Amino acid sequence: YVSDRYDGGVGWMDELLGAFLEDLEAEGLFENTIVILTSDHGEELGEYGAIGHERTLSPESLGVPLIVRGPGIAPRVVPDAVGLIDVVPTLLELLGLAPSVHLDGRSLVSCLEGRALEKVPGRLASLRWNSELDSWNADGHQLLVDHATGETRWFGEAGVEPAALGALRGRLQELEDSHLVPEEAAPGEERLGELRALGYGTGGD
């Protein structure tokens, strides 16, 4: 039932997107418009005994679509792992604007044009909303640490070598030691009000 409802939401969004693109075409703007379709998070639908995205950093919650369409971009599927942090640098380069020194992401224009994309050592994800989760993703493997329970979860190939798992553990510990992983901080009343207005922090959360 939940999965069907989720599929219904995706279908509704697809219909709205189609109408938007048709309006762009009717106005003569489609061919000269950059369209980037993505999402802020995925959703667990019972894969690990829970439903939602607020207390998880599973692959289902971190994996989102990233579709880029624009002038001069040929259709292709890019297998490289990228992140939402890369969207703004990519858009700046597509628009011919200078990159900002305040951005941590990288432009994806090279892979959109069919060229090799510079490899990154891994991706850090942290969650401090009703949880104490840190995750490190590298080479298709993910190590997830729940600091509240002490549980460690591994996502990736079965039978992975202990050395690979140890490398992920070591990298995550380095980030924690260098304070790149955020410390737990209770939001103030103003921020809580903003979160409740967005539908978060309700129901005793």
PDB file of C-alpha atoms in Angstrom:
ATOM      1  CA  TYR A   1       0.000   0.000   0.000  1.00  0.00           C
ATOM      2  CA  VAL A   2       2.741   2.459   0.970  1.00  0.00           C
ATOM      3  CA  SER A   3       4.779   1.637  -2.121  1.00  0.00           C
ATOM      4  CA  ASP A   4       1.727   2.148  -4.334  1.00  0.00           C
ATOM      5  CA  ARG A   5       1.043   5.517  -2.712  1.00  0.00           C
ATOM      6  CA  TYR A   6       4.661   6.515  -3.299  1.00  0.00           C
ATOM      7  CA  ASP A   7       4.408   5.445  -6.948  1.00  0.00           C
ATOM      8  CA  GLY A   8       1.272   7.551  -7.207  1.00  0.00           C
ATOM      9  CA  GLY A   9       3.193  10.583  -5.962  1.00  0.00           C
ATOM     10  CA  VAL A  10       5.929   9.968  -8.524  1.00  0.00           C
ATOM     11  CA  GLY A  11       3.304   9.687 -11.247  1.00  0.00           C
ATOM     12  CA  TRP A  12       1.687  12.956 -10.164  1.00  0.00           C
ATOM     13  CA  MET A  13       5.046  14.734 -10.221  1.00  0.00           C
ATOM     14  CA  ASP A  14       5.758  13.262 -13.664  1.00  0.00           C
ATOM     15  CA  GLU A  15       2.475  14.689 -14.924  1.00  0.00           C
ATOM     16  CA  LEU A  16       3.265  18.150 -13.525  1.00  0.00           C
ATOM     17  CA  LEU A  17       6.749  18.057 -15.002  1.00  0.00           C
ATOM     18  CA  GLY A  18       5.359  17.111 -18.391  1.00  0.00           C
ATOM     19  CA  ALA A  19       2.951  20.040 -18.308  1.00  0.00           C
ATOM     20  CA  PHE A  20       5.775  22.401 -17.325  1.00  0.00           C
ATOM     21  CA  LEU A  21       7.987  21.240 -20.202  1.00  0.00           C
ATOM     22  CA  GLU A  22       5.076  21.557 -22.629  1.00  0.00           C
ATOM     23  CA  ASP A  23       4.565  25.158 -21.467  1.00  0.00           C
ATOM     24  CA  LEU A  24       8.247  25.894 -22.062  1.00  0.00           C
ATOM     25  CA  GLU A  25       7.975  24.478 -25.560  1.00  0.00           C
ATOM     26  CA  ALA A  26       4.782  26.417 -26.284  1.00  0.00           C
ATOM     27  CA  GLU A  27       6.542  29.637 -25.267  1.00  0.00           C
ATOM     28  CA  GLY A  28       9.545  28.822 -27.475  1.00  0.00           C
ATOM     29  CA  LEU A  29      11.853  28.512 -24.460  1.00  0.00           C
ATOM     30  CA  PHE A  30      12.463  24.765 -24.285  1.00  0.00           C
ATOM     31  CA  GLU A  31      15.483  24.505 -26.583  1.00  0.00           C
ATOM     32  CA  ASN A  32      17.366  27.250 -24.742  1.00  0.00           C
ATOM     33  CA  THR A  33      16.514  26.173 -21.191  1.00  0.00           C
ATOM     34  CA  ILE A  34      18.597  24.083 -18.783  1.00  0.00           C
ATOM     35  CA  VAL A  35      16.389  21.668 -16.830  1.00  0.00           C
ATOM     36  CA  ILE A  36      17.792  19.798 -13.831  1.00  0.00           C
ATOM     37  CA  LEU A  37      15.567  17.205 -12.189  1.00  0.00           C
ATOM     38  CA  THR A  38      16.564  15.796  -8.816  1.00  0.00           C
ATOM     39  CA  SER A  39      15.331  15.236  -5.260  1.00  0.00           C
ATOM     40  CA  ASP A  40      16.527  16.144  -1.793  1.00  0.00           C
ATOM     41  CA  HIS A  41      16.259  12.552  -0.559  1.00  0.00           C
ATOM     42  CA  GLY A  42      14.988   9.102  -1.335  1.00  0.00           C
ATOM     43  CA  GLU A  43      12.690   7.005   0.815  1.00  0.00           C
ATOM     44  CA  GLU A  44      12.807   3.724   2.679  1.00  0.00           C
ATOM     45  CA  LEU A  45       9.706   1.641   1.971  1.00  0.00           C
ATOM     46  CA  GLY A  46      10.183  -1.136   4.489  1.00  0.00           C
ATOM     47  CA  GLU A  47      13.521  -2.478   3.214  1.00  0.00           C
ATOM     48  CA  TYR A  48      14.972  -2.430   6.748  1.00  0.00           C
ATOM     49  CA  GLY A  49      11.783  -2.515   8.773  1.00  0.00           C
ATOM     50  CA  ALA A  50      11.018   1.203   8.608  1.00  0.00           C
ATOM     51  CA  ILE A  51       9.298   3.693   6.323  1.00  0.00           C
ATOM     52  CA  GLY A  52      10.525   7.228   5.661  1.00  0.00           C
ATOM     53  CA  HIS A  53      13.781   9.161   5.442  1.00  0.00           C
ATOM     54  CA  GLU A  54      14.131  11.167   8.654  1.00  0.00           C
ATOM     55  CA  ARG A  55      16.202   8.650  10.650  1.00  0.00           C
ATOM     56  CA  THR A  56      18.229   6.861   8.013  1.00  0.00           C
ATOM     57  CA  LEU A  57      21.210   7.192   5.683  1.00  0.00           C
ATOM     58  CA  SER A  58      20.531   3.967   3.795  1.00  0.00           C
ATOM     59  CA  PRO A  59      21.220   3.737   0.049  1.00  0.00           C
ATOM     60  CA  GLU A  60      17.469   4.051  -0.513  1.00  0.00           C
ATOM     61  CA  SER A  61      17.384   7.423   1.246  1.00  0.00           C
ATOM     62  CA  LEU A  62      20.656   8.768  -0.219  1.00  0.00           C
ATOM     63  CA  GLY A  63      20.104   7.615  -3.805  1.00  0.00           C
ATOM     64  CA  VAL A  64      18.213  10.184  -5.864  1.00  0.00           C
ATOM     65  CA  PRO A  65      17.744  10.848  -9.585  1.00  0.00           C
ATOM     66  CA  LEU A  66      19.832  13.519 -11.290  1.00  0.00           C
ATOM     67  CA  ILE A  67      18.692  14.314 -14.824  1.00  0.00           C
ATOM     68  CA  VAL A  68      20.222  17.226 -16.725  1.00  0.00           C
ATOM     69  CA  ARG A  69      18.837  18.478 -20.021  1.00  0.00           C
ATOM     70  CA  GLY A  70      20.037  21.554 -21.887  1.00  0.00           C
ATOM     71  CA  PRO A  71      21.511  23.009 -25.073  1.00  0.00           C
ATOM     72  CA  GLY A  72      24.415  20.924 -26.365  1.00  0.00           C
ATOM     73  CA  ILE A  73      23.891  18.063 -23.881  1.00  0.00           C
ATOM     74  CA  ALA A  74      23.485  14.774 -25.739  1.00  0.00           C
ATOM     75  CA  PRO A  75      21.449  11.930 -24.168  1.00  0.00           C
ATOM     76  CA  ARG A  76      23.651   9.536 -22.196  1.00  0.00           C
ATOM     77  CA  VAL A  77      23.775   7.684 -18.889  1.00  0.00           C
ATOM     78  CA  VAL A  78      26.691   8.561 -16.608  1.00  0.00           C
ATOM     79  CA  PRO A  79      27.731   5.692 -14.295  1.00  0.00           C
ATOM     80  CA  ASP A  80      29.865   7.841 -11.979  1.00  0.00           C
ATOM     81  CA  ALA A  81      28.696   8.506  -8.423  1.00  0.00           C
ATOM     82  CA  VAL A  82      27.906  12.199  -8.003  1.00  0.00           C
ATOM     83  CA  GLY A  83      26.063  14.289  -5.425  1.00  0.00           C
ATOM     84  CA  LEU A  84      23.640  17.158  -5.009  1.00  0.00           C
ATOM     85  CA  ILE A  85      26.602  19.237  -3.870  1.00  0.00           C
ATOM     86  CA  ASP A  86      27.703  19.169  -7.522  1.00  0.00           C
ATOM     87  CA  VAL A  87      24.519  20.696  -8.958  1.00  0.00           C
ATOM     88  CA  VAL A  88      25.313  24.390  -8.406  1.00  0.00           C
ATOM     89  CA  PRO A  89      28.917  24.208  -9.754  1.00  0.00           C
ATOM     90  CA  THR A  90      27.550  22.357 -12.795  1.00  0.00           C
ATOM     91  CA  LEU A  91      24.871  24.969 -13.406  1.00  0.00           C
ATOM     92  CA  LEU A  92      27.391  27.801 -13.080  1.00  0.00           C
ATOM     93  CA  GLU A  93      29.646  26.276 -15.733  1.00  0.00           C
ATOM     94  CA  LEU A  94      26.724  25.546 -18.073  1.00  0.00           C
ATOM     95  CA  LEU A  95      25.752  29.220 -17.794  1.00  0.00           C
ATOM     96  CA  GLY A  96      29.315  30.365 -18.419  1.00  0.00           C
ATOM     97  CA  LEU A  97      29.665  31.859 -14.953  1.00  0.00           C
ATOM     98  CA  ALA A  98      32.751  31.722 -12.768  1.00  0.00           C
ATOM     99  CA  PRO A  99      32.770  29.073 -10.026  1.00  0.00           C
ATOM    100  CA  SER A 100      32.487  30.233  -6.436  1.00  0.00           C
ATOM    101  CA  VAL A 101      35.307  29.549  -3.982  1.00  0.00           C
ATOM    102  CA  HIS A 102      32.643  28.936  -1.336  1.00  0.00           C
ATOM    103  CA  LEU A 103      31.304  25.817  -3.066  1.00  0.00           C
ATOM    104  CA  ASP A 104      32.575  22.370  -2.094  1.00  0.00           C
ATOM    105  CA  GLY A 105      31.096  20.522  -5.066  1.00  0.00           C
ATOM    106  CA  ARG A 106      32.541  19.991  -8.535  1.00  0.00           C
ATOM    107  CA  SER A 107      31.166  20.697 -11.989  1.00  0.00           C
ATOM    108  CA  LEU A 108      29.804  17.679 -13.852  1.00  0.00           C
ATOM    109  CA  VAL A 109      29.974  19.307 -17.281  1.00  0.00           C
ATOM    110  CA  SER A 110      32.853  17.083 -18.383  1.00  0.00           C
ATOM    111  CA  CYS A 111      30.829  13.884 -17.957  1.00  0.00           C
ATOM    112  CA  LEU A 112      27.739  15.541 -19.480  1.00  0.00           C
ATOM    113  CA  GLU A 113      29.902  16.085 -22.565  1.00  0.00           C
ATOM    114  CA  GLY A 114      31.099  12.484 -22.585  1.00  0.00           C
ATOM    115  CA  ARG A 115      34.510  13.062 -21.029  1.00  0.00           C
ATOM    116  CA  ALA A 116      35.962  11.378 -17.949  1.00  0.00           C
ATOM    117  CA  LEU A 117      34.981  12.774 -14.581  1.00  0.00           C
ATOM    118  CA  GLU A 118      37.630  13.346 -11.943  1.00  0.00           C
ATOM    119  CA  LYS A 119      37.246  10.717  -9.255  1.00  0.00           C
ATOM    120  CA  VAL A 120      36.574  11.763  -5.670  1.00  0.00           C
ATOM    121  CA  PRO A 121      37.861   9.663  -2.727  1.00  0.00           C
ATOM    122  CA  GLY A 122      34.399   9.255  -1.226  1.00  0.00           C
ATOM    123  CA  ARG A 123      31.276  10.961   0.057  1.00  0.00           C
ATOM    124  CA  LEU A 124      30.407  11.855   3.641  1.00  0.00           C
ATOM    125  CA  ALA A 125      26.809  11.999   4.846  1.00  0.00           C
ATOM    126  CA  SER A 126      25.746  12.895   8.383  1.00  0.00           C
ATOM    127  CA  LEU A 127      22.341  13.061  10.027  1.00  0.00           C
ATOM    128  CA  ARG A 128      21.699  14.823  13.317  1.00  0.00           C
ATOM    129  CA  TRP A 129      17.898  15.067  13.186  1.00  0.00           C
ATOM    130  CA  ASN A 130      16.527  12.638  15.774  1.00  0.00           C
ATOM    131  CA  SER A 131      19.561  10.500  14.968  1.00  0.00           C
ATOM    132  CA  GLU A 132      23.337  10.318  15.317  1.00  0.00           C
ATOM    133  CA  LEU A 133      24.328   8.790  11.985  1.00  0.00           C
ATOM    134  CA  ASP A 134      27.475   9.096   9.888  1.00  0.00           C
ATOM    135  CA  SER A 135      28.073   7.432   6.560  1.00  0.00           C
ATOM    136  CA  TRP A 136      31.057   7.169   4.239  1.00  0.00           C
ATOM    137  CA  ASN A 137      30.550   6.050   0.634  1.00  0.00           C
ATOM    138  CA  ALA A 138      33.471   5.008  -1.560  1.00  0.00           C
ATOM    139  CA  ASP A 139      33.838   2.802  -4.643  1.00  0.00           C
ATOM    140  CA  GLY A 140      30.271   1.544  -4.460  1.00  0.00           C
ATOM    141  CA  HIS A 141      30.554   0.585  -0.783  1.00  0.00           C
ATOM    142  CA  GLN A 142      28.953   2.314   2.178  1.00  0.00           C
ATOM    143  CA  LEU A 143      29.728   2.192   5.872  1.00  0.00           C
ATOM    144  CA  LEU A 144      26.953   3.474   8.148  1.00  0.00           C
ATOM    145  CA  VAL A 145      27.590   4.107  11.849  1.00  0.00           C
ATOM    146  CA  ASP A 146      24.803   4.717  14.358  1.00  0.00           C
ATOM    147  CA  HIS A 147      26.483   6.465  17.290  1.00  0.00           C
ATOM    148  CA  ALA A 148      23.358   6.251  19.450  1.00  0.00           C
ATOM    149  CA  THR A 149      23.220   2.441  19.363  1.00  0.00           C
ATOM    150  CA  GLY A 150      26.798   1.605  18.412  1.00  0.00           C
ATOM    151  CA  GLU A 151      25.515  -0.348  15.401  1.00  0.00           C
ATOM    152  CA  THR A 152      27.581  -0.492  12.207  1.00  0.00           C
ATOM    153  CA  ARG A 153      25.936  -1.405   8.933  1.00  0.00           C
ATOM    154  CA  TRP A 154      27.611  -2.275   5.664  1.00  0.00           C
ATOM    155  CA  PHE A 155      26.063  -1.801   2.229  1.00  0.00           C
ATOM    156  CA  GLY A 156      27.795  -3.127  -0.869  1.00  0.00           C
ATOM    157  CA  GLU A 157      29.216  -6.300  -2.288  1.00  0.00           C
ATOM    158  CA  ALA A 158      28.923  -9.443  -0.229  1.00  0.00           C
ATOM    159  CA  GLY A 159      32.198 -10.875   0.999  1.00  0.00           C
ATOM    160  CA  VAL A 160      34.072  -7.599   0.855  1.00  0.00           C
ATOM    161  CA  GLU A 161      37.668  -7.789   2.017  1.00  0.00           C
ATOM    162  CA  PRO A 162      38.280  -6.745   5.643  1.00  0.00           C
ATOM    163  CA  ALA A 163      40.909  -4.283   4.389  1.00  0.00           C
ATOM    164  CA  ALA A 164      38.284  -2.378   2.402  1.00  0.00           C
ATOM    165  CA  LEU A 165      35.972  -2.189   5.397  1.00  0.00           C
ATOM    166  CA  GLY A 166      38.870  -1.091   7.582  1.00  0.00           C
ATOM    167  CA  ALA A 167      39.744   1.663   5.116  1.00  0.00           C
ATOM    168  CA  LEU A 168      36.191   3.015   5.279  1.00  0.00           C
ATOM    169  CA  ARG A 169      36.223   2.897   9.069  1.00  0.00           C
ATOM    170  CA  GLY A 170      39.554   4.703   9.155  1.00  0.00           C
ATOM    171  CA  ARG A 171      38.430   7.454   6.786  1.00  0.00           C
ATOM    172  CA  LEU A 172      35.247   8.074   8.747  1.00  0.00           C
ATOM    173  CA  GLN A 173      37.253   8.250  11.978  1.00  0.00           C
ATOM    174  CA  GLU A 174      39.622  10.792  10.373  1.00  0.00           C
ATOM    175  CA  LEU A 175      36.665  13.004   9.449  1.00  0.00           C
ATOM    176  CA  GLU A 176      35.239  12.766  12.952  1.00  0.00           C
ATOM    177  CA  ASP A 177      38.617  13.621  14.489  1.00  0.00           C
ATOM    178  CA  SER A 178      38.986  16.644  12.201  1.00  0.00           C
ATOM    179  CA  HIS A 179      35.481  17.842  13.186  1.00  0.00           C
ATOM    180  CA  LEU A 180      34.213  17.652   9.600  1.00  0.00           C
ATOM    181  CA  VAL A 181      31.410  15.501  10.970  1.00  0.00           C
ATOM    182  CA  PRO A 182      28.918  17.850  12.679  1.00  0.00           C
ATOM    183  CA  GLU A 183      28.433  17.639  16.416  1.00  0.00           C
ATOM    184  CA  GLU A 184      24.955  17.171  17.834  1.00  0.00           C
ATOM    185  CA  ALA A 185      23.225  20.503  18.362  1.00  0.00           C
ATOM    186  CA  ALA A 186      19.662  21.144  19.472  1.00  0.00           C
ATOM    187  CA  PRO A 187      17.874  23.606  17.159  1.00  0.00           C
ATOM    188  CA  GLY A 188      16.474  26.788  18.683  1.00  0.00           C
ATOM    189  CA  GLU A 189      12.775  27.608  18.841  1.00  0.00           C
ATOM    190  CA  GLU A 190      12.961  29.742  15.687  1.00  0.00           C
ATOM    191  CA  ARG A 191      14.519  26.933  13.696  1.00  0.00           C
ATOM    192  CA  LEU A 192      12.065  24.416  15.187  1.00  0.00           C
ATOM    193  CA  GLY A 193       9.219  26.646  14.002  1.00  0.00           C
ATOM    194  CA  GLU A 194      10.665  26.689  10.492  1.00  0.00           C
ATOM    195  CA  LEU A 195      11.018  22.893  10.513  1.00  0.00           C
ATOM    196  CA  ARG A 196       7.440  22.406  11.739  1.00  0.00           C
ATOM    197  CA  ALA A 197       6.203  24.677   8.955  1.00  0.00           C
ATOM    198  CA  LEU A 198       7.856  22.258   6.512  1.00  0.00           C
ATOM    199  CA  GLY A 199       6.190  19.262   8.148  1.00  0.00           C
ATOM    200  CA  TYR A 200       9.126  18.194  10.329  1.00  0.00           C
ATOM    201  CA  GLY A 201       9.355  18.051  14.088  1.00  0.00           C
ATOM    202  CA  THR A 202       5.687  17.121  14.536  1.00  0.00           C
ATOM    203  CA  GLY A 203       4.103  14.283  16.418  1.00  0.00           C
ATOM    204  CA  GLY A 204       6.583  14.504  19.305  1.00  0.00           C
ATOM    205  CA  ASP A 205       9.673  14.280  17.072  1.00  0.00           C
TER     206      ASP A 205
END
